[in-house]
PDB file of C-alpha atoms in Angstrom:
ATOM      1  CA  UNK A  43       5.995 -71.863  43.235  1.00 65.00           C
ATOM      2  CA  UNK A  44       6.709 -72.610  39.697  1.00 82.00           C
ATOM      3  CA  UNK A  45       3.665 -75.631  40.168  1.00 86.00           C
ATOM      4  CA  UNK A  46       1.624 -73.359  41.685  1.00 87.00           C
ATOM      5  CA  UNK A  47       1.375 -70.903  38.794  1.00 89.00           C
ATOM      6  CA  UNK A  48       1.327 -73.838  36.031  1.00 91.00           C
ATOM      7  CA  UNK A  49      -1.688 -75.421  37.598  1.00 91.00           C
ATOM      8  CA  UNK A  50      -3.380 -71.610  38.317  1.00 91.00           C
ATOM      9  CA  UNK A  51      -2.672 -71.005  34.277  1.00 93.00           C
ATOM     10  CA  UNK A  52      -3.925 -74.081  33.096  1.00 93.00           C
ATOM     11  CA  UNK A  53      -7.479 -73.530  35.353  1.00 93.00           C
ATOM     12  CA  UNK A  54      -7.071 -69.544  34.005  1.00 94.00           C
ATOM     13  CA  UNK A  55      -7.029 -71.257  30.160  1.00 94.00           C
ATOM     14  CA  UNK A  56      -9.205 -73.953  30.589  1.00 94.00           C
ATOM     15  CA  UNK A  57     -11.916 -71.175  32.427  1.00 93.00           C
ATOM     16  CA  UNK A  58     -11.447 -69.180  29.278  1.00 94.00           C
ATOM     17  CA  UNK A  59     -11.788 -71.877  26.686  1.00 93.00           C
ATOM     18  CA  UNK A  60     -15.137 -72.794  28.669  1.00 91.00           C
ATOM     19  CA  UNK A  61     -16.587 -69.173  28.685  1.00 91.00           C
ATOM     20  CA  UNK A  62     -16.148 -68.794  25.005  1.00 90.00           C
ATOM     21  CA  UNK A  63     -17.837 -72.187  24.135  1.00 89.00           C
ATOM     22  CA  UNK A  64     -20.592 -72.075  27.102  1.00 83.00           C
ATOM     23  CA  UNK A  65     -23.875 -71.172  25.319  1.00 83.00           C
ATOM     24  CA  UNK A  66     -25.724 -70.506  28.770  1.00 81.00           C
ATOM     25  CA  UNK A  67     -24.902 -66.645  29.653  1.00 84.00           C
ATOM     26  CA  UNK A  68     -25.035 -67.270  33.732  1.00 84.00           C
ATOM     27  CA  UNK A  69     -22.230 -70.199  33.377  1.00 85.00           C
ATOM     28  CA  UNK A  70     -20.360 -68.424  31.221  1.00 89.00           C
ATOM     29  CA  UNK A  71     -20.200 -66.181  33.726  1.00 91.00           C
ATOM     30  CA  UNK A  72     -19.532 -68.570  36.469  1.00 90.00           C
ATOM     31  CA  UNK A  73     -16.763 -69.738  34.362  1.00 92.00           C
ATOM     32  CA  UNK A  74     -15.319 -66.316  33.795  1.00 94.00           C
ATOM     33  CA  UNK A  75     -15.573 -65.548  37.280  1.00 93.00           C
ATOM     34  CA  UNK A  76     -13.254 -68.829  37.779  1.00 93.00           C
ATOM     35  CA  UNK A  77     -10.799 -67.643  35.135  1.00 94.00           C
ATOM     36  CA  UNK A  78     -10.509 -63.956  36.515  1.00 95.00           C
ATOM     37  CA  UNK A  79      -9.968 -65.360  40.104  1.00 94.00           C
ATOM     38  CA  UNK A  80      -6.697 -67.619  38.914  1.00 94.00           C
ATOM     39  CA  UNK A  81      -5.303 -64.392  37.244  1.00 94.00           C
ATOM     40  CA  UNK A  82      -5.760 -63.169  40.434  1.00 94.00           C
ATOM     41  CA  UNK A  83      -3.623 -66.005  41.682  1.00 92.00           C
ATOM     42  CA  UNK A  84      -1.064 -65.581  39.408  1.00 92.00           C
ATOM     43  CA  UNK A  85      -1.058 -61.852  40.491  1.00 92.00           C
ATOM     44  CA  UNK A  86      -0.410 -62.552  43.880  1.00 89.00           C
ATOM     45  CA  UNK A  87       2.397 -65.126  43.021  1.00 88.00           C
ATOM     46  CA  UNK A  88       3.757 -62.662  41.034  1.00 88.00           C
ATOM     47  CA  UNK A  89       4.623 -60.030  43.894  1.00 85.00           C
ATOM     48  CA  UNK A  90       1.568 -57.484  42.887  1.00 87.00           C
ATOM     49  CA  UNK A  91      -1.043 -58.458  46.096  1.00 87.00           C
ATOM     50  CA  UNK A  92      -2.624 -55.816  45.605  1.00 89.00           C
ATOM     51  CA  UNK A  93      -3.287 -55.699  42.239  1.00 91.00           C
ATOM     52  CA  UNK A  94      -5.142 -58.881  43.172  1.00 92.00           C
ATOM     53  CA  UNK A  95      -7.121 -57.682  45.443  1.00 92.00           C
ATOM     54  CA  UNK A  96      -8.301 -55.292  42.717  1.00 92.00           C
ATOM     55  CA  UNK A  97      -8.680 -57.751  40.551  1.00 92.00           C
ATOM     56  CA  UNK A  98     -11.007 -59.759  42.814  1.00 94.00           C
ATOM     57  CA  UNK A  99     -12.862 -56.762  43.813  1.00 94.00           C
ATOM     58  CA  UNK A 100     -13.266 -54.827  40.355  1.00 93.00           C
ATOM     59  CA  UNK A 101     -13.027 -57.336  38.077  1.00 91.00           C
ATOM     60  CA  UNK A 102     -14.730 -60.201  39.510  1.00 90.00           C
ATOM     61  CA  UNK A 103     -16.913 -58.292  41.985  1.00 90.00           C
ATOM     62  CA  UNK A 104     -18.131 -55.322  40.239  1.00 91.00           C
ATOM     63  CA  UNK A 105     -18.061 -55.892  36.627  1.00 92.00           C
ATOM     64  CA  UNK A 106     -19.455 -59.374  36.370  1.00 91.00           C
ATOM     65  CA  UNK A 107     -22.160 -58.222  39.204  1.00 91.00           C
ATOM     66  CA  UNK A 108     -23.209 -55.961  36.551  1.00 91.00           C
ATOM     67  CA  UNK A 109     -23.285 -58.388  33.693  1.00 91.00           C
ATOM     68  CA  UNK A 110     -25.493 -60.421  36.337  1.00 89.00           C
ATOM     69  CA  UNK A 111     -27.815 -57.554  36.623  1.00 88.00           C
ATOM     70  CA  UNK A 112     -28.107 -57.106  33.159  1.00 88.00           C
ATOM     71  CA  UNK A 113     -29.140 -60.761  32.908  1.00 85.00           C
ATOM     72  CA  UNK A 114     -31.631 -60.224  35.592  1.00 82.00           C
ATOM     73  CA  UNK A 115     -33.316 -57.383  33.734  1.00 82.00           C
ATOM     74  CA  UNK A 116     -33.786 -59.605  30.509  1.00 81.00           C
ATOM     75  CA  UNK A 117     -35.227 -62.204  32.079  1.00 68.00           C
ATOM     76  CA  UNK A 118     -38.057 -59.967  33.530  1.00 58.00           C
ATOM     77  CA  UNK A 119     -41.083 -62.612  33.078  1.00 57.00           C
ATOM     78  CA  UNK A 120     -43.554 -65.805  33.369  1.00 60.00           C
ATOM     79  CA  UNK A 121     -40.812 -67.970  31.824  1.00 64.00           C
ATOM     80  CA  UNK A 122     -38.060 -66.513  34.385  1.00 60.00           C
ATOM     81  CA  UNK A 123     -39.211 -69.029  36.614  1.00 63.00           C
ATOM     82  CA  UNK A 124     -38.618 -72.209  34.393  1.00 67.00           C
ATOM     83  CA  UNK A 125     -35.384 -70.498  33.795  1.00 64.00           C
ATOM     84  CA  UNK A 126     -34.125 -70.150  37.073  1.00 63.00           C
ATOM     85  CA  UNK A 127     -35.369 -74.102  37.383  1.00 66.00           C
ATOM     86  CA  UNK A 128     -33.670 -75.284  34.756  1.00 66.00           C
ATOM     87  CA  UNK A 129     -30.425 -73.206  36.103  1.00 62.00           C
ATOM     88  CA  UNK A 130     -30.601 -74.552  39.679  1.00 62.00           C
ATOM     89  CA  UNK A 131     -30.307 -77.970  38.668  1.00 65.00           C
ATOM     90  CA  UNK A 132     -26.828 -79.613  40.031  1.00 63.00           C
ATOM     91  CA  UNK A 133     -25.274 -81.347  36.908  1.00 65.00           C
ATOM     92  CA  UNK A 134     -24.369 -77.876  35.506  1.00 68.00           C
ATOM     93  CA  UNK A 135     -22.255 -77.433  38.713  1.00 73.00           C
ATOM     94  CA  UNK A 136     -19.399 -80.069  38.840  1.00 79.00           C
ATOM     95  CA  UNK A 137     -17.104 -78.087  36.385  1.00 81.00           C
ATOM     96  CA  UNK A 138     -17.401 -74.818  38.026  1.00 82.00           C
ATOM     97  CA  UNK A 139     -16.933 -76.041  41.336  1.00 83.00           C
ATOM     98  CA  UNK A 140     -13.885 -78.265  41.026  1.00 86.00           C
ATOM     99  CA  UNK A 141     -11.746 -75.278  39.105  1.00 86.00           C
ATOM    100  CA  UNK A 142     -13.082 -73.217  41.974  1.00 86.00           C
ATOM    101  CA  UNK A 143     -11.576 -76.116  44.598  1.00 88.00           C
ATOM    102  CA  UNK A 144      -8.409 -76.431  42.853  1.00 88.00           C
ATOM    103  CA  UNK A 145      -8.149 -73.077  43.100  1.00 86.00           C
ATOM    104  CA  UNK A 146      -9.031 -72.662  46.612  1.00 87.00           C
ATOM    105  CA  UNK A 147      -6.390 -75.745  47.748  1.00 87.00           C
ATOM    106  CA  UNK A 148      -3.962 -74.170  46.154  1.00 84.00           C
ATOM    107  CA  UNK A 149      -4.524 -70.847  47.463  1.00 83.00           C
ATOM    108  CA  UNK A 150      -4.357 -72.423  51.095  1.00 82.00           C
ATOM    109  CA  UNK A 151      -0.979 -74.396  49.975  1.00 83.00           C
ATOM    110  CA  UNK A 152       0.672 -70.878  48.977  1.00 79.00           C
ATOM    111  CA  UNK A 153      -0.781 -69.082  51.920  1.00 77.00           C
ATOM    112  CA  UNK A 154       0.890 -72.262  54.096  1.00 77.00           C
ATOM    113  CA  UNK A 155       4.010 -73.156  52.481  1.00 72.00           C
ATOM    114  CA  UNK A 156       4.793 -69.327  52.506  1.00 63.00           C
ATOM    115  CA  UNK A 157       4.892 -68.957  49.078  1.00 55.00           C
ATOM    116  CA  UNK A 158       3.963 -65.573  49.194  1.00 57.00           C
ATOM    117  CA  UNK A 159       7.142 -64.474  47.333  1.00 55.00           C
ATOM    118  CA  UNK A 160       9.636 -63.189  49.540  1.00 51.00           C
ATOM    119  CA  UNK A 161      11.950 -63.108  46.960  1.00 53.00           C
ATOM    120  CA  UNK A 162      10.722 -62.025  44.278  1.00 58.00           C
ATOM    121  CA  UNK A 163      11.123 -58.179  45.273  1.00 60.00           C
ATOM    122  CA  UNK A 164       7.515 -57.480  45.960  1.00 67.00           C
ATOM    123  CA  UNK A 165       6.165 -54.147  45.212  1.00 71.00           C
ATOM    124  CA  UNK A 166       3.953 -52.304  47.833  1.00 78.00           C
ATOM    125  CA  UNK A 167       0.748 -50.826  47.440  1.00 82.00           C
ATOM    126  CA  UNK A 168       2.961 -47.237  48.831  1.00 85.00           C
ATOM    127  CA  UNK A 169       5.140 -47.616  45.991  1.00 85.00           C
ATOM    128  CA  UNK A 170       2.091 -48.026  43.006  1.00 85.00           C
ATOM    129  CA  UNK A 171       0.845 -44.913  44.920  1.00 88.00           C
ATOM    130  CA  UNK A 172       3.464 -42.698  44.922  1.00 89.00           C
ATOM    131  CA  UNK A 173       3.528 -43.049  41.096  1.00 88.00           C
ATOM    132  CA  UNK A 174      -0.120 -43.093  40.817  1.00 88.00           C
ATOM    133  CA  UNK A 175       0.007 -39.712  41.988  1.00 90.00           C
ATOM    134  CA  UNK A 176       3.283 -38.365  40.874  1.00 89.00           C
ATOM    135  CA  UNK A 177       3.940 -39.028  37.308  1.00 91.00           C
ATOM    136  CA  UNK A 178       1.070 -40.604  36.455  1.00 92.00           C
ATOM    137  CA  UNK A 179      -0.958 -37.387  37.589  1.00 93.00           C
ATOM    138  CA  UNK A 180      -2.448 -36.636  34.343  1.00 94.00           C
ATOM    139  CA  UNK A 181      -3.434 -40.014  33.795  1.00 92.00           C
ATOM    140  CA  UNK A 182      -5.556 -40.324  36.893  1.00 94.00           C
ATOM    141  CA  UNK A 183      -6.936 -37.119  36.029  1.00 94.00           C
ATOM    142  CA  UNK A 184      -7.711 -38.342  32.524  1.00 95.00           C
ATOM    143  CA  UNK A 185      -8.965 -41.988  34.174  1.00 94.00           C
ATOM    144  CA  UNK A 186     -11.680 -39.855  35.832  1.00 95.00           C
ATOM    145  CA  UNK A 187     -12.251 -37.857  32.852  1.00 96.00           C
ATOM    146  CA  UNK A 188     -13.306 -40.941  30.940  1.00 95.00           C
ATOM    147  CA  UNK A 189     -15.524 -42.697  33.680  1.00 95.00           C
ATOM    148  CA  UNK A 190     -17.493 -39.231  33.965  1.00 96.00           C
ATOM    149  CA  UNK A 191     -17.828 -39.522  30.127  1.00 95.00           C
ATOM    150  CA  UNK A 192     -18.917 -43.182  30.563  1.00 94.00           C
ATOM    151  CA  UNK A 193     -21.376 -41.842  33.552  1.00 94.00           C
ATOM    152  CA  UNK A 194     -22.926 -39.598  31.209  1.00 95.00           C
ATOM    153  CA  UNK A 195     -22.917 -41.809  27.980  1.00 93.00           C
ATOM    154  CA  UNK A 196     -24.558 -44.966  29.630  1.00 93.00           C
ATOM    155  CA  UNK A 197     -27.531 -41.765  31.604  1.00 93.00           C
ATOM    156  CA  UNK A 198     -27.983 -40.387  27.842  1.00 92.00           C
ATOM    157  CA  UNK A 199     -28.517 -43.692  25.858  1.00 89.00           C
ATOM    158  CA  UNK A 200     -30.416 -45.445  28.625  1.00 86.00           C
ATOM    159  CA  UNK A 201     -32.370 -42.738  29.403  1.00 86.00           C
ATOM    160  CA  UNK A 202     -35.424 -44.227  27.062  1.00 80.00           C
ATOM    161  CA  UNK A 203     -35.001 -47.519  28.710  1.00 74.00           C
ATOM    162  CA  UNK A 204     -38.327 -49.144  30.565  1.00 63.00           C
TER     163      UNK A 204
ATOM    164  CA  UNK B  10      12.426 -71.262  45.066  1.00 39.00           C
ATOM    165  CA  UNK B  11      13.234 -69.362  42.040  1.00 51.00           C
ATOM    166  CA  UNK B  12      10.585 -67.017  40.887  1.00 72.00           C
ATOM    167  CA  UNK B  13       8.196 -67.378  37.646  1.00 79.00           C
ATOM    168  CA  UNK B  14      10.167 -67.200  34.598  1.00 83.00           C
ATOM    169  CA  UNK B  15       8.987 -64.156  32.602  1.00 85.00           C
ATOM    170  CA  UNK B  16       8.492 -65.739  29.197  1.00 88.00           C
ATOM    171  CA  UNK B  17       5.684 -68.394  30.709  1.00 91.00           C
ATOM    172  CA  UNK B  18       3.359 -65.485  32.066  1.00 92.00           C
ATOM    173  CA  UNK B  19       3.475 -63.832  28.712  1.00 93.00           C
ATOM    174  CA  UNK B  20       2.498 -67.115  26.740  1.00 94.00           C
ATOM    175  CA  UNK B  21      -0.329 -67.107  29.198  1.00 94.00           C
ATOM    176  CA  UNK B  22      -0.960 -63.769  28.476  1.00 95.00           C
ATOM    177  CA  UNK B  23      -0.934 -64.502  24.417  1.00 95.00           C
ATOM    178  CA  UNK B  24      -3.577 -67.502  25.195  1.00 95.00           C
ATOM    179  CA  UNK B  25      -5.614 -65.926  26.995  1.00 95.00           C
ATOM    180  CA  UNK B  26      -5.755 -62.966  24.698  1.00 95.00           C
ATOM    181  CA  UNK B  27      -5.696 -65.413  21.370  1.00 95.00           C
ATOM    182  CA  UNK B  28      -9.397 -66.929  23.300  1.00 95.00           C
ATOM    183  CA  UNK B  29     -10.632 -63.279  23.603  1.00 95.00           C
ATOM    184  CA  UNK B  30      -9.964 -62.724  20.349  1.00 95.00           C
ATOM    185  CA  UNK B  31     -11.512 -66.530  19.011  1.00 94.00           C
ATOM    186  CA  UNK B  32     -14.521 -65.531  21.262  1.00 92.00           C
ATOM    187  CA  UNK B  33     -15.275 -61.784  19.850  1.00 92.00           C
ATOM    188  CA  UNK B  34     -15.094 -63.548  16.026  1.00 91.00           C
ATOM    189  CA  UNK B  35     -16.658 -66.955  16.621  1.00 89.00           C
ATOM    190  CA  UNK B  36     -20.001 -65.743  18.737  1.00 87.00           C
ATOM    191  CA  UNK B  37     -22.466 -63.608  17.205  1.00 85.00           C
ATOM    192  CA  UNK B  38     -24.105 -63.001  20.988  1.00 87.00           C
ATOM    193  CA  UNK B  39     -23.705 -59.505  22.065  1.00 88.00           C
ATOM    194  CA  UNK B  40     -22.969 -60.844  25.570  1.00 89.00           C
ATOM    195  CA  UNK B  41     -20.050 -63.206  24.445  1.00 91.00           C
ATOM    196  CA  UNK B  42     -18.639 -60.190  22.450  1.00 92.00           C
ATOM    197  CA  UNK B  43     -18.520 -57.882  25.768  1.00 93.00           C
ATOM    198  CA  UNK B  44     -17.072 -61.220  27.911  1.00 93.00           C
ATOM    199  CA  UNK B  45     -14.558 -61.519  25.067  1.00 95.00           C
ATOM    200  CA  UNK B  46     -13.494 -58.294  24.976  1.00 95.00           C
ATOM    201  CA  UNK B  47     -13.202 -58.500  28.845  1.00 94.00           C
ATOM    202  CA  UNK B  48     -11.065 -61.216  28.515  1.00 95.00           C
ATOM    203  CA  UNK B  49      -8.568 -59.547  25.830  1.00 95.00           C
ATOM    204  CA  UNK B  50      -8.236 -56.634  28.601  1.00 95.00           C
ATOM    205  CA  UNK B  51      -7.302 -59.051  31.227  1.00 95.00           C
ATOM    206  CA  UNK B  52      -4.635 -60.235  29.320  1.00 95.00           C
ATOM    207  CA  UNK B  53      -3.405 -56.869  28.557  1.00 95.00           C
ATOM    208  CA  UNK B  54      -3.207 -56.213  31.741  1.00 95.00           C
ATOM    209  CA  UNK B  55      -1.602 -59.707  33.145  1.00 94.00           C
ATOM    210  CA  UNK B  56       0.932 -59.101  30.774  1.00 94.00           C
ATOM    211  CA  UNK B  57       1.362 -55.067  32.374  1.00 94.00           C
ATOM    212  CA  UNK B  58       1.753 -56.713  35.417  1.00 92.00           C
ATOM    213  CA  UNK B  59       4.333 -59.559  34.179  1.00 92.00           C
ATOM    214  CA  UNK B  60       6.647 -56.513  32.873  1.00 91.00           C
ATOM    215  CA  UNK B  61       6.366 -54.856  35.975  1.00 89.00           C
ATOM    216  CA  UNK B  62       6.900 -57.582  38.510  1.00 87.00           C
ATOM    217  CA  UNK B  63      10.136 -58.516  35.845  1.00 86.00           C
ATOM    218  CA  UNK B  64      12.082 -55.016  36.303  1.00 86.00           C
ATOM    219  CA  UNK B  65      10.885 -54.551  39.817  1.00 82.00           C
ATOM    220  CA  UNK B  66       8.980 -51.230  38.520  1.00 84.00           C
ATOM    221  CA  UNK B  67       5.648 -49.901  40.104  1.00 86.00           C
ATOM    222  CA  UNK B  68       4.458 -49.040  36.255  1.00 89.00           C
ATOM    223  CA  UNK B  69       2.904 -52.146  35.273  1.00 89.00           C
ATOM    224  CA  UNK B  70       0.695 -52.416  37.924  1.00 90.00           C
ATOM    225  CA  UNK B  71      -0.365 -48.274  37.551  1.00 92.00           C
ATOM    226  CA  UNK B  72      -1.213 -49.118  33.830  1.00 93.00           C
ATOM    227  CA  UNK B  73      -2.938 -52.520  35.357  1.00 93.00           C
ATOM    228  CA  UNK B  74      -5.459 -49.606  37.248  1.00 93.00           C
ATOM    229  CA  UNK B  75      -5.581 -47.787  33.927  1.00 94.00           C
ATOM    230  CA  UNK B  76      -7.092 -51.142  32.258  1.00 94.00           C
ATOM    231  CA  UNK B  77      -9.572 -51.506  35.166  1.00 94.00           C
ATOM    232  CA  UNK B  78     -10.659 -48.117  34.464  1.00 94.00           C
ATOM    233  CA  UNK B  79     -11.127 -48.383  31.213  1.00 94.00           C
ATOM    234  CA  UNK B  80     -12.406 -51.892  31.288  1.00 94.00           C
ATOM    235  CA  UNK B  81     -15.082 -50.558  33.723  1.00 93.00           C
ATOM    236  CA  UNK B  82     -16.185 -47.816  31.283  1.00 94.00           C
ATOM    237  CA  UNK B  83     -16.145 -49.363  28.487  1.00 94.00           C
ATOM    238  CA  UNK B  84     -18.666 -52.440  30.004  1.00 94.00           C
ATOM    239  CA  UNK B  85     -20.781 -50.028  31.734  1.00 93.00           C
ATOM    240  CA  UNK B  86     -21.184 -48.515  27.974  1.00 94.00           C
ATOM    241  CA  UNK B  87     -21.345 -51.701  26.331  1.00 93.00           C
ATOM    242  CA  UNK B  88     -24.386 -53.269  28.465  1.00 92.00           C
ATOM    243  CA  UNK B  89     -26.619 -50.537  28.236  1.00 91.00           C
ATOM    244  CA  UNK B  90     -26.404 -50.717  24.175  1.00 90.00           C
ATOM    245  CA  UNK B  91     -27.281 -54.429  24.789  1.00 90.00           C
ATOM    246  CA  UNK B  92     -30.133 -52.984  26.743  1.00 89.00           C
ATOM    247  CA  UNK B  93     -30.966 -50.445  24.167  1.00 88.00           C
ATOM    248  CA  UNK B  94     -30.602 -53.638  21.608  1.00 86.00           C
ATOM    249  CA  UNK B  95     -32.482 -55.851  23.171  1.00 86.00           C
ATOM    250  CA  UNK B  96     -36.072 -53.278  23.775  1.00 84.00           C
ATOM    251  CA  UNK B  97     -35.500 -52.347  19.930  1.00 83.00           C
ATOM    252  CA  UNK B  98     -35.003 -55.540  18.270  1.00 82.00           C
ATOM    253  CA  UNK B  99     -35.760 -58.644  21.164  1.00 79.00           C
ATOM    254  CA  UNK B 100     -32.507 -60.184  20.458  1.00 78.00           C
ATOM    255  CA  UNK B 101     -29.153 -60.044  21.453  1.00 80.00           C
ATOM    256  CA  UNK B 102     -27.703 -60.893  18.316  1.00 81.00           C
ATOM    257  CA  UNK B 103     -25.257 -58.194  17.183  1.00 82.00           C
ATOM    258  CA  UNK B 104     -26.194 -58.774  13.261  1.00 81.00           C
ATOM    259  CA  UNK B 105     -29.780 -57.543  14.063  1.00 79.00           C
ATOM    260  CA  UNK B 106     -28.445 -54.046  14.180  1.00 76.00           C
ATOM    261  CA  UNK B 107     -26.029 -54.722  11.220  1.00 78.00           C
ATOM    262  CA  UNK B 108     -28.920 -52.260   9.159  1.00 75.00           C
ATOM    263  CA  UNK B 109     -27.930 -48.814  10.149  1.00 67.00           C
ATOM    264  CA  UNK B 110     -30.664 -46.166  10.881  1.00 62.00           C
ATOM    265  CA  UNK B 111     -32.904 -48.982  11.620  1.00 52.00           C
TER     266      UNK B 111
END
């Protein structure tokens, strides 16, 4: 198990060290996707399965999805099209895609060997619920507080947007 | 099979928040800047979890959904100011709008 999370960490920092050097926006992204899906890993090694799922959901479903979109709607145009050319080309693929495979072998090596760990007391979704919604009342209240505030503060300033 | 020593998730956690932190100072893109920050908030939030897989508590991982939360927010904010950047100056550098009331 101790393998599988070195080799997970070292595709989480390499993934990083790309995204902050990549000068194309879209495999930056890719790249971040890659790095958010190996935390994910090490989530799930770490006895918190759900908190990967989240992680793959929120994180690198939703959120990057909407830093997609974003790109989208700059690239509104005639030169789009060269763009989209110049991204569709495969030589810009090979790094993505063999972080992604490591990842994915070694995902199907934990699921098989049974590494999910048995051992290392893992915490149920039940349990993170029970708090969620006994002491940590107020600060589920106050978590939907701030994304109504967000809701509101992305309506007012994009309001003026084309 | 003993489990993942503490001490190497939360070196992980310290790179991967030291790159956030490289990232938001080194790039002058508004786009790297929200990734970066992105990436800080991760760590946070790896390291949450480490603590809480460590003493067998359900808190680390409740904090972990505070992060996301916030981390949601906060990007949802952050991209439609690179929006409202972009129509006003046709850039996404963040030193455009370095002039206030401009």
């Amino acid at each position: 198990m101790s393998l599988l999370f070195f080799i997970a960490a070292a595709i989480a920092v390499v993934a990083t060290l790309l995204v902050i050097t990549e000068l194309n926006t879209v495999h930056a992204l890719l790249y971040m996707i890659v790095s958010l899906l190996s935390v994910a890993f090490i989530f799930f090694l770490l006895g918190a399965p759900f908190i990967a799922a989240l992680e793959v959901i929120i994180y690198a479903g939703a959120i990057m999805v909407l830093f997609v979109f974003v790109i989208m709607m700059l690239n509104l145009g005639p030169q789009s099209i060269d763009q989209e050319r110049q991204w569709f080309n495969l030589r810009s693929w090979p790094g993505i895609a063999i972080l992604a495979a490591i990842l994915l072998v070694e995902l199907f090596l934990a699921l098989r060997s049974g590494a999910t760990p048995a051992n290392v007391a893992q915490l149920a979704p039940q349990q993170v619920a029970i708090s969620l919604f006994g002491p940590y009342l107020l600060g589920v209240e106050l978590a939907s507080v701030l994304l109504l505030a967000g809701l509101v503060g992305v309506y007012h300033i994009g309001r003026h947007l084309r | 099979m003993a489990s993942i020593p503490m001490q190497y998730v939360l070196i992980l956690s310290a790179m991967l928040f030291s790159l956030g932190l490289i990232g938001l100072i080194a790039r002058r893109n508004i786009f790297f800047t929200l990734l970066s920050i992105e990436i800080m908030l991760n760590a946070a939030g790896l390291a949450f979890v480490a603590a809480g897989a460590r003493w067998a508590q359900a808190d680390g991982q409740v904090m972990f959904m505070f992060i996301l939360t916030m981390a949601a927010a906060e990007v949802s904010v952050g991209l439609v100011l690179l929006l409202r950047l972009y129509q006003q100056f046709k850039t996404l550098d963040v030193d455009a709008a370095k002039d206030l009331n401009g």
